[in-house]
XYZ file of C-alpha atoms in Angstrom:
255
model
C 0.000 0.000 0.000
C 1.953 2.915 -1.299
C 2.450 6.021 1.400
C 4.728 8.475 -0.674
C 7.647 8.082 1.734
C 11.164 7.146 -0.183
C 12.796 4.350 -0.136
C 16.234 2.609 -0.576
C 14.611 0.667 -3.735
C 13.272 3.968 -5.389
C 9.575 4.027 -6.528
C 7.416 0.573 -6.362
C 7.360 -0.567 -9.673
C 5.874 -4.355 -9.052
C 2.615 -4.924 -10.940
C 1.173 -5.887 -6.862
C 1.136 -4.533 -3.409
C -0.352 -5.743 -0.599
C -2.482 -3.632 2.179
C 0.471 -3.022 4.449
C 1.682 0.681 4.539
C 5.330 0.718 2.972
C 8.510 1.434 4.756
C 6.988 2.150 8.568
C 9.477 0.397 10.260
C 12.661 0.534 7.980
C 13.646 2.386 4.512
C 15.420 -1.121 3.316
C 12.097 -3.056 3.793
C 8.791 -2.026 2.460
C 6.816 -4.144 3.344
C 7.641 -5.129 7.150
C 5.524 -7.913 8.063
C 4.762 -9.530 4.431
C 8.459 -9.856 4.252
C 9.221 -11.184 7.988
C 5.960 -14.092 7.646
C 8.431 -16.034 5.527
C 10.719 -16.967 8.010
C 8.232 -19.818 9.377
C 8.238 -21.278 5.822
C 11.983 -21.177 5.493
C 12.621 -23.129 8.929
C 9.722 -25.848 7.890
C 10.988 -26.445 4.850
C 14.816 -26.878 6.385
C 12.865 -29.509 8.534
C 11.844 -31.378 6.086
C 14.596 -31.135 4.129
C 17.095 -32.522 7.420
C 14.268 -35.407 7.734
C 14.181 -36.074 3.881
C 18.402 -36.286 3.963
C 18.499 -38.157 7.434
C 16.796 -41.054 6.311
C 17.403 -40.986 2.383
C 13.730 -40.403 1.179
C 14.068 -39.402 -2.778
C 15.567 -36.921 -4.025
C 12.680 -35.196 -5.334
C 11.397 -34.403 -1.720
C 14.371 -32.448 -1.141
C 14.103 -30.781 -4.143
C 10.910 -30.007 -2.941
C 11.780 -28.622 0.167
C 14.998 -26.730 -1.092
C 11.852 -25.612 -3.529
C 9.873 -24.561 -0.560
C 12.955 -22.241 0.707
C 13.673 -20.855 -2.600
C 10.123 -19.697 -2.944
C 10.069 -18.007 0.747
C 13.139 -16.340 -0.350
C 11.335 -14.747 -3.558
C 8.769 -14.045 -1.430
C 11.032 -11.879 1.092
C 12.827 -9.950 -1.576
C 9.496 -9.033 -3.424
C 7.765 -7.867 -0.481
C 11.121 -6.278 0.973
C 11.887 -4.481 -2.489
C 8.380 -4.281 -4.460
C 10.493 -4.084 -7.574
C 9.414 -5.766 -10.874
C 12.386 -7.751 -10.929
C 12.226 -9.563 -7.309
C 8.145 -10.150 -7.965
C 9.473 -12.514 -10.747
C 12.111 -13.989 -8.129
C 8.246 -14.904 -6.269
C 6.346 -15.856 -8.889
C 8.257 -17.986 -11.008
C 9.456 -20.373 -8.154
C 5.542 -20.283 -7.573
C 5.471 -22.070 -10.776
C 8.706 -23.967 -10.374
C 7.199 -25.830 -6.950
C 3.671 -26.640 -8.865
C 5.539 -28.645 -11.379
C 7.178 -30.375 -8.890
C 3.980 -31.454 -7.010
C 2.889 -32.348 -10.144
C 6.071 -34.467 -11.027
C 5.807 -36.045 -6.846
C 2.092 -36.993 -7.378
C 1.774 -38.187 -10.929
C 5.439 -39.650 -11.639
C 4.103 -43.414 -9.710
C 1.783 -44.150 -12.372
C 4.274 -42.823 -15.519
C 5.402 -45.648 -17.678
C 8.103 -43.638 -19.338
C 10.806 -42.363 -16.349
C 12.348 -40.378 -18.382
C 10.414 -38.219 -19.990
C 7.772 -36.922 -17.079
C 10.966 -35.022 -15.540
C 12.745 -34.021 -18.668
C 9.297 -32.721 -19.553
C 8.856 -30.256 -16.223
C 12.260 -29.340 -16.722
C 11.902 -27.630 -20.091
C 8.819 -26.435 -19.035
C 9.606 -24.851 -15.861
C 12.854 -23.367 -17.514
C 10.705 -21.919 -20.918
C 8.553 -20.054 -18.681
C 10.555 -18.833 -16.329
C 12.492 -17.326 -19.741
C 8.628 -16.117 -20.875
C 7.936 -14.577 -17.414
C 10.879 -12.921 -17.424
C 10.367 -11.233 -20.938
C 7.243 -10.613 -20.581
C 4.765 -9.785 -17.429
C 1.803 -12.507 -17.713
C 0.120 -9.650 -15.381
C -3.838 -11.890 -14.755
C -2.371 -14.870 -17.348
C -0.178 -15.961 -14.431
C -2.604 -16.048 -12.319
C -4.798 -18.267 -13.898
C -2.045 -20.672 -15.642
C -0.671 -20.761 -12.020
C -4.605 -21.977 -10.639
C -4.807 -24.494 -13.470
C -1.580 -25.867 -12.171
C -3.035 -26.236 -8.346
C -6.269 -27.149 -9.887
C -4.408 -30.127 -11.744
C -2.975 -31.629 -8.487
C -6.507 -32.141 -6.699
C -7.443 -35.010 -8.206
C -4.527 -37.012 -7.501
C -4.433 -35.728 -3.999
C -7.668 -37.061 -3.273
C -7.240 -40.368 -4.837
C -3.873 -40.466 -2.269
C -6.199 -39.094 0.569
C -8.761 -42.158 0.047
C -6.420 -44.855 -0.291
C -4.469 -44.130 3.134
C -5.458 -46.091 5.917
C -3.212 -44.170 8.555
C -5.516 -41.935 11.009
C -2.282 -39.590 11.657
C -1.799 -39.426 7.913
C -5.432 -38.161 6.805
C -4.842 -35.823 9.845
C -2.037 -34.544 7.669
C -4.181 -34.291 4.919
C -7.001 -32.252 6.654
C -4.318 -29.760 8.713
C -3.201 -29.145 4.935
C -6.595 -28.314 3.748
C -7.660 -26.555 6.696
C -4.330 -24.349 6.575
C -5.346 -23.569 2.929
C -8.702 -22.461 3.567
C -7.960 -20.353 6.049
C -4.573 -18.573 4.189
C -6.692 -18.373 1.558
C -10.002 -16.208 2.968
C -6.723 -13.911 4.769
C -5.385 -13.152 1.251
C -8.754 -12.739 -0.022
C -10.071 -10.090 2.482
C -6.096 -8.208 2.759
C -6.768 -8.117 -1.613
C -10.486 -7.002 -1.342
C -11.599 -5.636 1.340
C -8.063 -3.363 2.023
C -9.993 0.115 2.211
C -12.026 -1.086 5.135
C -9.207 -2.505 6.844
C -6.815 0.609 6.398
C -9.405 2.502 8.707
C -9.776 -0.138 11.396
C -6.770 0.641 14.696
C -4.846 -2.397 14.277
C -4.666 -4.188 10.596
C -4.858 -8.190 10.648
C -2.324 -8.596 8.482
C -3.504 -10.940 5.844
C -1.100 -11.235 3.773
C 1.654 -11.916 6.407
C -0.755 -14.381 7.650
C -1.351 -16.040 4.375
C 2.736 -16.589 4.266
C 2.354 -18.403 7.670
C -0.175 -20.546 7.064
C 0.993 -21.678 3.230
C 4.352 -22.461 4.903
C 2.704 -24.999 7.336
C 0.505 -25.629 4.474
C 3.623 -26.695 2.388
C 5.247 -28.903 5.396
C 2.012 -30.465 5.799
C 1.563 -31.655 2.021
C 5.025 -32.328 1.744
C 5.322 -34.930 5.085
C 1.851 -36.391 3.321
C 3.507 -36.743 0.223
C 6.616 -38.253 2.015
C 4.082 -40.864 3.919
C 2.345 -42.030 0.662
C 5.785 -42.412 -1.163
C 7.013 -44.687 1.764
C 4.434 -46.930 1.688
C 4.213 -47.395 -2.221
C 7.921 -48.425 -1.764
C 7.171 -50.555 1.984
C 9.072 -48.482 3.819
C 6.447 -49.179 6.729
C 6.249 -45.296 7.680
C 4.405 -44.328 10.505
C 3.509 -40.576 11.780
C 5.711 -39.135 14.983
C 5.815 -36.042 16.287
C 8.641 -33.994 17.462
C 8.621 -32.675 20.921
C 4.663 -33.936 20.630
C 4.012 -30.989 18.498
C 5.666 -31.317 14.680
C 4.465 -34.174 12.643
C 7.122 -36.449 10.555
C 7.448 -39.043 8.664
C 9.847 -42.031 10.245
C 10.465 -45.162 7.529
C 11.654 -48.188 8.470
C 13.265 -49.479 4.865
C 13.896 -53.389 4.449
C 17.365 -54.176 4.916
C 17.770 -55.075 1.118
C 17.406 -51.877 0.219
C-alpha cells in the first residue's frame, strides 16, 4: 500500500502490493511484516529437508523442500523491495514448486521415467524465460490456478487410499491451513480500504505466508508418507517434541 515516503529501492514498480503501509518500520524493507511471515516457511521447509536427507527419502522431496525455501526467499525480496524484478524472483518459483507437485504426485503411475521429468524441466525453464520477458500480469494467475487445480485429483485419490488416522490428519491440517490462508489473502486483496481505517490491521497477507508455509510442510510430510508406503518403507507418523508431525520409515534391509 503505497504512502509516498522514499525508499532505498526507489519508486514501487511491481505490478502488486499488498495492504500493508510501505517502509513504517525501515527504509530497506517495504513491506515489514509480508516480508518477515516467511521466516516460518523457510525453517519448515529446512525440517523437512534434514528429515528427507536423514533417512534418504528421494531426491525429489528435497528438491521439494529446497523448492519450498527458494520460494520463501522470492517471497522476502518481493515484499522487501516491491520491484518488478524480485516479484518474478516470487512468482516464477511459484510455478517452479507446482511442477514439482505435479512431477511427486503423478510420476508413480508414468510408464516412461524419463520423460515426465525431462518434460517439467523444459517447461519450468521456458517459462521462467517467458515470465521474465514478458509480465503474464492476470495470465499468471490463472495458468498458475490451473496448475493447483491439476494436483486435486490425484491428492484425493492419495487421501482415500491411506489407511493411517495420523496421515489423513495430515491431509485435513493441509486443507484446513489452505482455507484459512486463503479467505486472509482474499479479504487483505479485497476488502483493504475497510481494513486501512480499522486501529490495528490483521495482516492478511503476512498471515497467508504463515499458514501456506505450514501448508507446504504439511503436504510435503503427506507426500513423504504415501511415497514410503508405495515403496514398503512401513512409515508411521511421529511427532517432534509432541508438536511437529514427521514421517519415520523403516526401509527393508535389502534396500
Amino acid at each position: 500500500m503505497a504512502d509516498g515516503i522514499s525508499s532505498f529501492w526507489g519508486p514501487v514498480t511491481s505490478s502488486i502490493e499488498c495492504c500493508e503501509k510501505n517502509y513504517s518500520y525501515s527504509s530497506y524493507i517495504a513491506e515489514f511484516y509480508n516480508t518477515i511471515s516467511n521466516i516460518p516457511t523457510i525453517l519448515l521447509a529446512l525440517i523437512g529437508l534434514i528429515n528427507a536427507l536423514r533417512q534418504r527419502f528421494e531426491k525429489r522431496f528435497s528438491v521439494l523442500h529446497i523448492s519450498n525455501m527458494i520460494l520463501a526467499i522470492g517471497s522476502m525480496l518481493y515484499h522487501a523491495t516491491l520491484q518488478s524484478v524480485q516479484q518474478q524472483s516470487d512468482e516464477t518459483p511459484m510455478v517452479w514448486e507446482m511442477l514439482l507437485y505435479m512431477y511427486i504426485l503423478y510420476s508413480p503411475d508414468w510408464h516412461y521415467r524419463s520423460t515426465m521429468p525431462t518434460f517439467v524441466f523444459l517447461y519450468g525453464a521456458f517459462f521462467a524465460i517467458g515470465h521474465a520477458i514478458v509480465r503474464f500480469g492476470i495470465g499468471f494467475k490463472v495458468h498458475y490456478g490451473i496448475l493447483c487445480i491439476l494436483c486435486i485429483p490425484r491428492m484425493y485419490k492419495y487421501y482415500i487410499y491411506t489407511q493411517d488416522a495420523s496421515a489423513k490428519r495430515l491431509a485435513k491440517l493441509y486443507l484446513a491451513t489452505l482455507v484459512l490462508g486463503s479467505l486472509c489473502w482474499l479479504c487483505d486483496r479485497f476488502f483493504c480500504k475497510e481494513i486501512s481505517r480499522w486501529p490495528i490491521n490483521p495482516q492478511g497477507h503476512a498471515l497467508w505466508h504463515v499458514f501456506m508455509g505450514f501448508n507446504s510442510y504439511f503436504a510435503n510430510t503427506f507426500l513423504m508418507f504415501c511415497r514410503a508406503q508405495q515403496r514398503g518403507w512401513a512409515p508411521k507418523i511421529v511427532h517432534f517434541m509432541g508438536v511437529l508431525p514427521f514421517v519415520k520409515i523403516e526401509k527393508p534391509k535389502t534396500q
